[in-house]
Coordinates of C-alpha atoms in Angstrom, one line a residue:
X1 CA 15.7 -9.9 17.8
X2 CA 12.3 -9.1 16.5
X3 CA 9.6 -12.1 17.2
X4 CA 7.8 -13.9 14.8
X5 CA 5.8 -11.7 12.0
X6 CA 2.3 -12.4 10.3
X7 CA 0.7 -10.3 7.6
X8 CA -3.1 -9.5 7.4
X9 CA -3.7 -8.7 3.3
X10 CA -6.9 -6.6 3.2
X11 CA -8.5 -8.0 -0.2
X12 CA -12.3 -7.5 0.2
X13 CA -13.4 -4.4 -1.8
X14 CA -15.6 -4.7 -4.8
X15 CA -13.1 -2.6 -7.0
X16 CA -16.2 -1.6 -9.2
X17 CA -14.0 1.3 -10.8
X18 CA -12.2 -1.6 -12.5
X19 CA -15.4 -2.8 -14.4
X20 CA -14.2 -6.4 -14.3
X21 CA -15.4 -9.8 -13.6
X22 CA -11.8 -10.7 -12.3
X23 CA -11.5 -9.4 -8.8
X24 CA -9.1 -6.3 -8.6
X25 CA -5.9 -8.1 -6.8
X26 CA -5.9 -10.3 -9.5
X27 CA -5.0 -8.2 -12.3
X28 CA -1.7 -8.6 -13.3
X29 CA 1.4 -6.1 -13.4
X30 CA 4.3 -7.3 -15.3
X31 CA 2.4 -10.8 -15.8
X32 CA 1.9 -11.5 -12.1
X33 CA -1.1 -10.8 -10.4
X34 CA -0.9 -7.8 -7.9
X35 CA -1.6 -10.2 -4.5
X36 CA 1.3 -12.4 -5.8
X37 CA 3.6 -9.5 -6.1
X38 CA 2.9 -8.3 -2.5
X39 CA 2.8 -12.0 -1.2
X40 CA 6.0 -13.0 -2.5
X41 CA 7.4 -9.8 -0.9
X42 CA 6.2 -11.0 2.4
X43 CA 7.1 -14.4 2.0
X44 CA 11.1 -13.3 1.9
X45 CA 10.4 -12.3 5.6
X46 CA 9.4 -16.2 6.3
X47 CA 6.1 -15.1 8.1
X48 CA 4.4 -17.5 10.6
X49 CA 0.9 -16.8 9.3
X50 CA -0.8 -15.0 6.4
X51 CA -4.5 -14.0 6.6
X52 CA -5.9 -12.5 3.0
X53 CA -9.3 -10.7 4.2
X54 CA -12.1 -11.2 1.4
X55 CA -15.2 -10.4 0.6
X56 CA -16.6 -9.7 -2.8
X57 CA -15.1 -12.6 -5.4
X58 CA -14.0 -14.7 -2.4
X59 CA -13.9 -17.8 -4.6
X60 CA -11.7 -16.5 -7.2
X61 CA -8.7 -15.7 -4.6
X62 CA -9.6 -18.9 -2.8
X63 CA -8.7 -20.8 -5.9
X64 CA -5.6 -18.3 -6.5
X65 CA -4.0 -18.4 -3.3
X66 CA -4.9 -22.4 -2.4
X67 CA -2.8 -22.9 0.8
X68 CA -0.9 -20.1 0.1
X69 CA -2.6 -18.1 3.0
X70 CA -5.5 -18.5 5.2
X71 CA -8.7 -16.8 4.4
X72 CA -11.3 -14.5 6.6
X73 CA -14.5 -12.8 5.2
X74 CA -15.0 -9.2 5.5
X75 CA -19.2 -9.4 5.1
X76 CA -20.4 -6.8 5.4
X77 CA -17.6 -3.9 4.3
X78 CA -17.6 -1.8 7.4
X79 CA -14.4 -0.1 7.0
X80 CA -10.8 -0.7 6.9
X81 CA -10.8 -1.3 11.1
X82 CA -13.3 -3.7 10.2
X83 CA -11.6 -5.7 7.9
X84 CA -8.5 -6.3 10.1
X85 CA -10.5 -7.2 12.6
X86 CA -12.0 -10.1 10.7
X87 CA -8.2 -11.9 10.6
X88 CA -8.5 -12.1 14.6
X89 CA -9.8 -15.3 14.8
X90 CA -6.7 -16.6 12.1
X91 CA -4.5 -14.7 14.2
X92 CA -5.2 -16.4 17.5
X93 CA -2.6 -17.7 19.6
X94 CA -0.6 -15.1 17.8
X95 CA 1.5 -13.2 19.9
X96 CA 4.6 -11.6 17.2
X97 CA 4.4 -8.5 15.3
X98 CA 1.2 -7.8 12.1
X99 CA 1.9 -6.1 9.4
X100 CA -1.4 -4.9 7.8
X101 CA -1.3 -4.8 4.1
X102 CA -3.5 -4.1 1.0
X103 CA -3.9 -6.4 -1.8
X104 CA -4.2 -3.5 -4.4
X105 CA -1.1 -1.5 -3.2
X106 CA 1.4 -4.7 -4.5
X107 CA 4.9 -3.2 -4.9
X108 CA 5.9 -2.8 -1.2
X109 CA 9.3 -4.0 -0.7
X110 CA 10.4 -6.8 1.6
X111 CA 13.1 -4.2 2.7
X112 CA 10.5 -1.5 3.4
X113 CA 8.3 -4.2 5.7
X114 CA 11.4 -5.1 7.2
X115 CA 12.0 -1.3 8.1
X116 CA 8.5 -1.1 9.4
X117 CA 8.9 -4.2 11.8
X118 CA 12.4 -2.9 13.2
X119 CA 11.3 0.7 14.1
X120 CA 8.0 -1.4 16.1
X121 CA 11.1 -3.3 17.8
X122 CA 13.5 -0.1 18.4
X123 CA 13.8 1.1 21.9
X124 CA 11.0 3.6 22.4
X125 CA 8.4 0.3 21.6
X126 CA 6.0 2.3 19.8
X127 CA 2.3 1.1 19.6
X128 CA 2.0 1.4 16.1
X129 CA 4.2 2.3 13.0
X130 CA 2.8 3.7 9.9
X131 CA 4.4 3.7 6.4
X132 CA 3.6 7.2 5.1
X133 CA 5.0 8.6 1.6
X134 CA 5.3 12.2 0.1
X135 CA 3.5 12.3 -3.3
X136 CA 4.0 14.9 -5.7
X137 CA 0.1 15.7 -5.8
X138 CA -1.2 15.1 -2.0
X139 CA -4.9 15.2 -3.5
X140 CA -7.4 13.6 -0.8
X141 CA -4.9 11.5 1.3
X142 CA -4.9 11.5 4.8
X143 CA -2.4 13.2 6.5
X144 CA 0.6 12.1 9.0
X145 CA 1.5 15.0 11.6
X146 CA 4.8 14.2 13.2
X147 CA 7.2 15.6 15.0
X148 CA 10.5 13.8 13.6
X149 CA 9.7 10.4 13.3
X150 CA 7.2 10.1 16.2
X151 CA 3.5 10.9 15.2
X152 CA 1.3 13.7 16.8
X153 CA -2.1 13.0 15.3
X154 CA -3.2 11.3 11.9
X155 CA -6.3 13.1 10.3
X156 CA -8.3 12.7 7.1
X157 CA -8.3 15.5 4.4
X158 CA -11.6 16.2 5.0
X159 CA -11.2 16.9 8.5
X160 CA -7.7 18.8 8.0
X161 CA -7.0 22.0 8.8
X162 CA -5.1 24.4 6.0
X163 CA -2.4 24.2 8.1
X164 CA -2.5 20.2 8.4
X165 CA -3.2 20.2 4.2
X166 CA 0.0 21.9 3.9
X167 CA 1.6 18.8 5.6
X168 CA 3.2 16.9 2.6
X169 CA 3.8 13.3 4.6
X170 CA 0.5 11.3 3.6
X171 CA -0.9 8.1 5.2
X172 CA -0.2 4.8 2.8
X173 CA -2.3 3.1 5.2
X174 CA 0.1 0.5 5.8
X175 CA 0.9 -0.6 9.2
X176 CA 2.9 -2.6 11.6
X177 CA 1.8 -3.2 15.5
X178 CA 2.3 -6.2 17.6
X179 CA -0.7 -8.6 17.6
X180 CA -1.8 -8.4 21.5
X181 CA -2.0 -4.1 21.0
X182 CA -3.3 -4.2 17.6
X183 CA -6.5 -6.2 18.4
X184 CA -6.8 -4.2 21.9
X185 CA -6.8 -0.7 20.0
X186 CA -9.2 -2.3 17.4
X187 CA -11.8 -2.8 19.9
X188 CA -12.0 0.6 20.8
X189 CA -12.6 2.0 17.5
X190 CA -15.8 3.1 17.0
X191 CA -17.8 4.0 13.9
X192 CA -19.3 7.7 14.7
X193 CA -18.5 9.2 11.6
X194 CA -20.1 10.4 8.4
X195 CA -19.7 6.9 7.2
X196 CA -20.5 5.0 10.1
X197 CA -17.2 2.9 9.4
X198 CA -14.4 1.4 11.4
X199 CA -11.4 3.1 10.3
X200 CA -8.1 1.5 10.7
X201 CA -6.2 4.8 11.0
X202 CA -8.3 5.6 14.5
X203 CA -5.5 2.9 16.3
X204 CA -3.0 5.5 16.2
X205 CA -5.1 8.5 17.7
X206 CA -6.2 6.1 20.4
X207 CA -2.7 5.2 21.3
X208 CA -1.5 8.3 21.1
X209 CA -4.3 9.4 23.7
X210 CA -3.6 6.4 26.2
X211 CA 0.2 8.1 26.3
X212 CA 2.0 5.8 24.1
X213 CA 4.0 6.8 21.3
X214 CA 3.4 6.2 17.3
X215 CA 5.7 6.2 14.9
X216 CA 6.0 6.8 10.9
X217 CA 8.6 5.2 8.5
X218 CA 8.5 6.7 4.7
X219 CA 8.9 5.4 1.9
X220 CA 9.2 6.0 -2.3
X221 CA 5.6 7.1 -3.5
X222 CA 6.0 3.9 -6.0
X223 CA 5.9 1.2 -3.2
X224 CA 2.7 2.2 -1.9
X225 CA 0.9 3.3 -5.4
X226 CA -2.5 2.0 -5.3
X227 CA -4.9 0.3 -8.1
X228 CA -8.6 1.5 -8.4
X229 CA -8.6 1.4 -12.0
X230 CA -7.9 0.3 -15.4
X231 CA -6.2 3.6 -15.4
X232 CA -4.2 3.6 -12.5
X233 CA -3.4 -0.2 -13.5
X234 CA -1.8 0.8 -16.3
X235 CA 0.4 3.8 -14.8
X236 CA 1.8 1.7 -12.2
X237 CA 2.7 -1.2 -14.9
X238 CA 4.4 2.0 -16.8
X239 CA 6.4 2.9 -14.0
X240 CA 7.2 -0.5 -12.6
X241 CA 8.3 -1.2 -16.5
X242 CA 10.4 2.2 -16.8
X243 CA 12.1 1.0 -13.5
X244 CA 12.9 -2.5 -14.8
X245 CA 14.1 -1.3 -18.1
X246 CA 16.5 1.3 -16.2
X247 CA 17.7 -1.7 -14.4
X248 CA 18.6 -3.9 -17.1
X249 CA 20.3 -1.2 -18.9
X250 CA 22.6 -0.4 -15.4
X251 CA 23.3 -4.2 -15.4
X252 CA 24.9 -4.2 -19.0
X253 CA 21.8 -4.7 -21.7
X254 CA 21.5 -2.6 -24.5
X255 CA 17.9 -1.7 -25.2
X256 CA 17.5 0.2 -28.8
X257 CA 14.5 1.5 -27.8
X258 CA 13.9 1.0 -24.1
X259 CA 10.2 2.2 -24.3
X260 CA 8.9 -0.3 -26.5
X261 CA 10.6 -3.2 -24.5
X262 CA 8.2 -5.3 -22.0
X263 CA 9.5 -7.2 -19.4
X264 CA 7.7 -9.8 -17.4
X265 CA 8.4 -9.7 -13.1
X266 CA 11.1 -12.7 -13.3
X267 CA 12.7 -11.9 -16.9
X268 CA 16.7 -12.7 -16.3
X269 CA 18.9 -11.1 -18.3
X270 CA 22.7 -11.1 -18.7
X271 CA 25.1 -8.9 -19.5
X272 CA 25.9 -7.8 -23.0
X273 CA 22.3 -8.6 -24.4
X274 CA 20.9 -6.7 -27.1
X275 CA 17.5 -6.0 -27.2
X276 CA 16.0 -4.0 -30.4
X277 CA 12.5 -2.3 -30.3
X278 CA 9.1 -3.8 -29.9
X279 CA 9.8 -6.9 -27.9
X280 CA 7.6 -8.4 -25.6
X281 CA 8.8 -10.8 -22.6
X282 CA 6.0 -13.2 -20.7
X283 CA 6.7 -14.9 -17.7
X284 CA 9.9 -17.6 -17.5
X285 CA 12.5 -15.8 -19.9
X286 CA 16.1 -16.4 -18.9
X287 CA 18.7 -14.8 -21.3
X288 CA 22.0 -15.6 -21.2
X289 CA 24.9 -13.0 -22.1
X290 CA 25.5 -12.0 -25.5
X291 CA 22.2 -13.0 -26.9
X292 CA 20.6 -10.5 -29.6
X293 CA 16.9 -10.2 -29.5
X294 CA 15.7 -8.5 -33.0
X295 CA 12.8 -6.6 -33.4
X296 CA 9.1 -7.4 -33.0
X297 CA 9.6 -10.8 -30.9
X298 CA 7.2 -12.2 -28.1
X299 CA 8.8 -14.2 -26.2
X300 CA 7.8 -16.6 -23.3
X301 CA 8.7 -19.3 -20.9
X302 CA 12.1 -19.8 -22.7
X303 CA 15.7 -19.9 -22.0
X304 CA 18.1 -18.6 -24.2
X305 CA 21.8 -19.6 -24.3
X306 CA 24.9 -17.0 -25.0
X307 CA 25.3 -16.0 -28.4
X308 CA 21.7 -16.9 -29.5
X309 CA 20.0 -14.9 -32.1
X310 CA 16.2 -14.5 -32.4
X311 CA 14.0 -12.6 -34.7
X312 CA 13.1 -10.4 -36.0
X313 CA 9.4 -11.1 -35.8
X314 CA 10.2 -14.4 -33.8
X315 CA 7.3 -16.1 -31.4
X316 CA 9.3 -18.5 -28.4
X317 CA 6.7 -20.3 -26.4
X318 CA 7.0 -21.7 -23.2
X319 CA 9.3 -24.9 -23.1
X320 CA 11.3 -23.7 -25.6
X321 CA 15.2 -24.3 -25.0
X322 CA 18.1 -22.6 -27.2
X323 CA 21.4 -23.8 -26.5
X324 CA 24.5 -21.6 -27.6
X325 CA 24.5 -19.5 -30.7
X326 CA 21.3 -21.2 -31.9
X327 CA 19.5 -19.2 -34.3
X328 CA 15.6 -18.5 -34.5
X329 CA 14.8 -16.1 -37.4
X330 CA 12.3 -14.1 -38.8
X331 CA 8.4 -15.7 -38.6
X332 CA 9.5 -18.9 -36.7
X333 CA 7.5 -19.9 -34.0
X334 CA 9.0 -22.5 -31.2
X335 CA 7.2 -24.3 -28.3
X336 CA 8.3 -27.4 -26.3
X337 CA 11.6 -27.5 -27.9
X338 CA 15.3 -27.9 -27.5
X339 CA 17.5 -26.1 -29.9
X340 CA 21.3 -27.6 -30.0
X341 CA 24.1 -25.4 -30.1
X342 CA 24.3 -23.5 -33.7
X343 CA 21.1 -25.1 -34.6
X344 CA 19.0 -22.8 -37.2
X345 CA 15.7 -22.0 -38.2
X346 CA 15.8 -19.1 -40.0
X347 CA 12.5 -18.5 -42.1
X348 CA 8.6 -19.4 -41.6
X349 CA 8.9 -22.2 -39.7
X350 CA 7.1 -23.8 -36.5
X351 CA 8.8 -26.3 -34.3
X352 CA 6.7 -27.9 -31.6
X353 CA 7.4 -31.1 -29.4
X354 CA 10.7 -31.2 -30.9
X355 CA 14.7 -31.9 -30.0
X356 CA 16.5 -30.4 -33.0
X357 CA 20.3 -31.6 -32.5
X358 CA 23.8 -29.1 -32.8
X359 CA 24.2 -27.9 -35.9
X360 CA 21.0 -29.0 -37.6
X361 CA 19.5 -26.7 -40.3
X362 CA 16.0 -26.4 -40.6
X363 CA 14.4 -25.1 -44.3
X364 CA 12.3 -22.4 -44.2
X365 CA 8.2 -23.4 -44.3
X366 CA 9.3 -26.6 -42.3
X367 CA 6.6 -27.9 -39.8
X368 CA 6.6 -30.2 -37.3
X369 CA 3.5 -32.0 -37.3
X370 CA 2.8 -32.7 -33.5
X371 CA -0.9 -33.1 -32.7
X372 CA -3.6 -35.5 -34.3
X373 CA -6.7 -33.2 -32.6
X374 CA -6.0 -35.5 -29.5
X375 CA -2.7 -36.1 -28.3
X376 CA 0.8 -34.6 -28.7
X377 CA 4.0 -36.4 -30.0
X378 CA 7.7 -35.5 -30.5
X379 CA 9.9 -34.9 -33.1
X380 CA 13.4 -36.0 -32.8
X381 CA 16.4 -34.1 -35.1
X382 CA 19.5 -35.0 -35.4
X383 CA 23.1 -33.2 -35.1
X384 CA 23.7 -31.6 -38.3
X385 CA 20.8 -32.7 -40.1
X386 CA 19.2 -30.7 -42.9
X387 CA 15.7 -30.2 -43.8
X388 CA 14.5 -28.9 -46.7
X389 CA 12.1 -25.9 -47.1
X390 CA 8.4 -26.8 -47.0
X391 CA 9.1 -30.3 -45.4
X392 CA 6.2 -31.2 -42.9
X393 CA 7.5 -33.8 -40.1
X394 CA 4.8 -35.7 -39.2
X395 CA 5.2 -37.1 -35.3
X396 CA 6.0 -39.1 -33.6
X397 CA 9.2 -39.0 -36.0
X398 CA 13.1 -39.4 -35.7
X399 CA 15.6 -38.0 -38.3
X400 CA 18.9 -39.1 -38.0
X401 CA 22.3 -37.2 -37.6
X402 CA 23.7 -35.6 -41.2
X403 CA 20.4 -36.8 -42.6
X404 CA 18.9 -34.9 -45.5
X405 CA 15.2 -34.2 -46.1
X406 CA 14.4 -33.1 -49.5
X407 CA 12.4 -29.9 -50.4
X408 CA 8.4 -30.4 -50.3
X409 CA 8.7 -33.8 -48.1
X410 CA 5.8 -35.5 -46.0
X411 CA 7.9 -37.8 -43.8
X412 CA 5.8 -39.8 -41.7
X413 CA 8.8 -42.9 -41.0
X414 CA 11.7 -42.2 -39.3
X415 CA 14.8 -41.2 -41.3
X416 CA 18.4 -43.3 -40.8
X417 CA 21.4 -41.2 -40.3
X418 CA 23.1 -39.6 -43.5
X419 CA 20.0 -40.8 -45.3
X420 CA 18.8 -38.6 -48.1
X421 CA 14.8 -38.8 -47.2
X422 CA 12.7 -37.7 -50.9
X423 CA 8.6 -38.1 -50.2
X424 CA 7.2 -36.1 -53.5
X425 CA 4.6 -37.7 -56.5
X426 CA 6.8 -37.9 -59.5
X427 CA 6.5 -34.8 -61.6
X428 CA 5.1 -35.0 -65.1
X429 CA 4.7 -32.5 -67.7
X430 CA 1.7 -31.9 -70.2
X431 CA 2.9 -29.5 -73.0
X432 CA 0.2 -26.8 -74.2
X433 CA -2.3 -27.6 -71.5
X434 CA -2.2 -24.7 -69.4
X435 CA -2.1 -22.8 -72.7
X436 CA -5.5 -24.4 -74.3
X437 CA -7.1 -23.8 -70.3
X438 CA -5.9 -19.9 -70.2
X439 CA -7.9 -19.8 -73.9
X440 CA -11.0 -21.9 -73.2
X441 CA -11.6 -19.8 -69.7
X442 CA -10.8 -16.1 -71.5
X443 CA -13.5 -17.3 -74.2
X444 CA -15.8 -18.5 -71.5
X445 CA -15.8 -15.6 -69.3
X446 CA -16.5 -13.4 -72.4
X447 CA -19.3 -15.1 -73.1
X448 CA -18.1 -16.6 -76.3
X449 CA -19.0 -19.8 -74.7

């Protein structure tokens, strides 16, 4: 049985290549900041402590994290080893396993972290466990020289021999070590190098020189992909989306044009769901079995029940709940609204802060007028009610069950169950008026008057 776990997340870099006022690790992938992806994986281990090492943009990180993790400040930035040392105070009294992670390497899985921990606690008791990978292109990554899973040497690309550069096993930078070992080894790391920095990787070579063993655990390059630029962010987003699409189809959803569907980190999809091209999901969407999402929809914060049909060209905003077989059609926007079973809004409608009863029909061009410039108000539409086209329901207002609102009505008072409500001015006719108007205007335009 392993002991308690703590995590140190390095996030002190300036992120200059992002060219952004937003801290690098707060840029989102699949609708969630990179740092929050990583912390969610860490939290699945039930860690005793979490420390985020901050530098530039620390106020943004403090606001984003709240009490989710302790903060340690690295100022100035003198290398990765120096960064980890800044967390020592926050881990005072902690004697368990420490995971060293990077805020801009967001997609490391809980399972991989657990494998690192398990290897650290194997019978040979390595001093350090390093997470490594084999990329398609080794670029300028540091190399892990190993015999089996025992590390013989860690070497930076610039210092490696040709034979060492031929090794494909690369250092991700992520490590696991017991707290006592970690900080004792770090205290012995020097900065006698071209950059004058204290490198975390040196703890492996120091431990080896002491006659202790260090071990390597490998993983998919996707899990340790880092983000230093907008292009790298887009590339990692693209790979995440490709994997999520594949998972959705493997679980029984149909994606007509997979590359055009964009999921959020928490999108939940049932079986026999059909998703047409060019659909975007923001966070907080649940889609039950048998629903159909037609082309060009934007859906966020919505719960969609079995058999519902959405779109094309529909927008569902946070707080939308569609009950079984409800239908939202083209150019309909719904926000903070419950659509009862079988209720329909097929065309050109806005429903906000509303409850629509089962089987109700909302005609084209209907809007709930839910905002007076200061406060939001609720509209309640009863079961089987029929709202005629181009109606304005001025909230707060209730429409009773089986009521009918005539087309073009502006309803400001409650409508009783079974009632017909018409709110229109009386029509009048003026024969010949339009003809005389057109003749007069044509003469005027032609300069005859």
